[in-house]
């Protein structure tokens, strides 16, 4: 197995231009950019999330504050009795996107799921109906009611399984089931 030592790696990289080291995805030629490249997310840094089971996220909802929001943050440091309800709500919205009751509020997603299920069940029913008409062969004559009645009468006439079977449940004297 080949090993590339750090000195060998340094000598290989020294022979190449430094532009190759600073080349980034954003520096690609337009002909090579057939798809958008998403920026990588550093999962080791705190992230904002709205979750019912963990109502306090790791970082505030808004990191970059406008000038009015910065003034409101300075006003927050004073007595809260001087703040109006709208200002208190605005301060809350700087820290959180949704309140706990908004997170727990029922959504109308069940309607979409139920509608999708009923659509696919209906579509499947149409496919089965189409197959019964155009794909499956006609049912054999042995499944007709008249044929089954004649077959049952023949089995009774031949006294098939007279001890514990079908013929044991037929009264031959009266001509009816026991």
mmCIF file of C-alpha atoms in Angstrom, residues 10 55 64 68 79 96 117 129 164:
data_model
loop_
_atom_site.group_PDB
_atom_site.id
_atom_site.type_symbol
_atom_site.label_atom_id
_atom_site.label_comp_id
_atom_site.label_asym_id
_atom_site.label_seq_id
_atom_site.Cartn_x
_atom_site.Cartn_y
_atom_site.Cartn_z
ATOM 1 C CA UNK A 10 4.078 19.261 0.195
ATOM 2 C CA UNK A 55 -39.862 24.485 23.689
ATOM 3 C CA UNK A 64 -29.601 39.977 12.948
ATOM 4 C CA UNK A 68 -35.967 49.385 15.576
ATOM 5 C CA UNK A 79 -38.696 48.166 33.709
ATOM 6 C CA UNK A 96 -39.350 32.635 19.244
ATOM 7 C CA UNK A 117 -56.067 8.114 0.746
ATOM 8 C CA UNK A 129 -63.380 -2.567 -12.097
ATOM 9 C CA UNK A 164 -69.332 -37.184 9.268
#
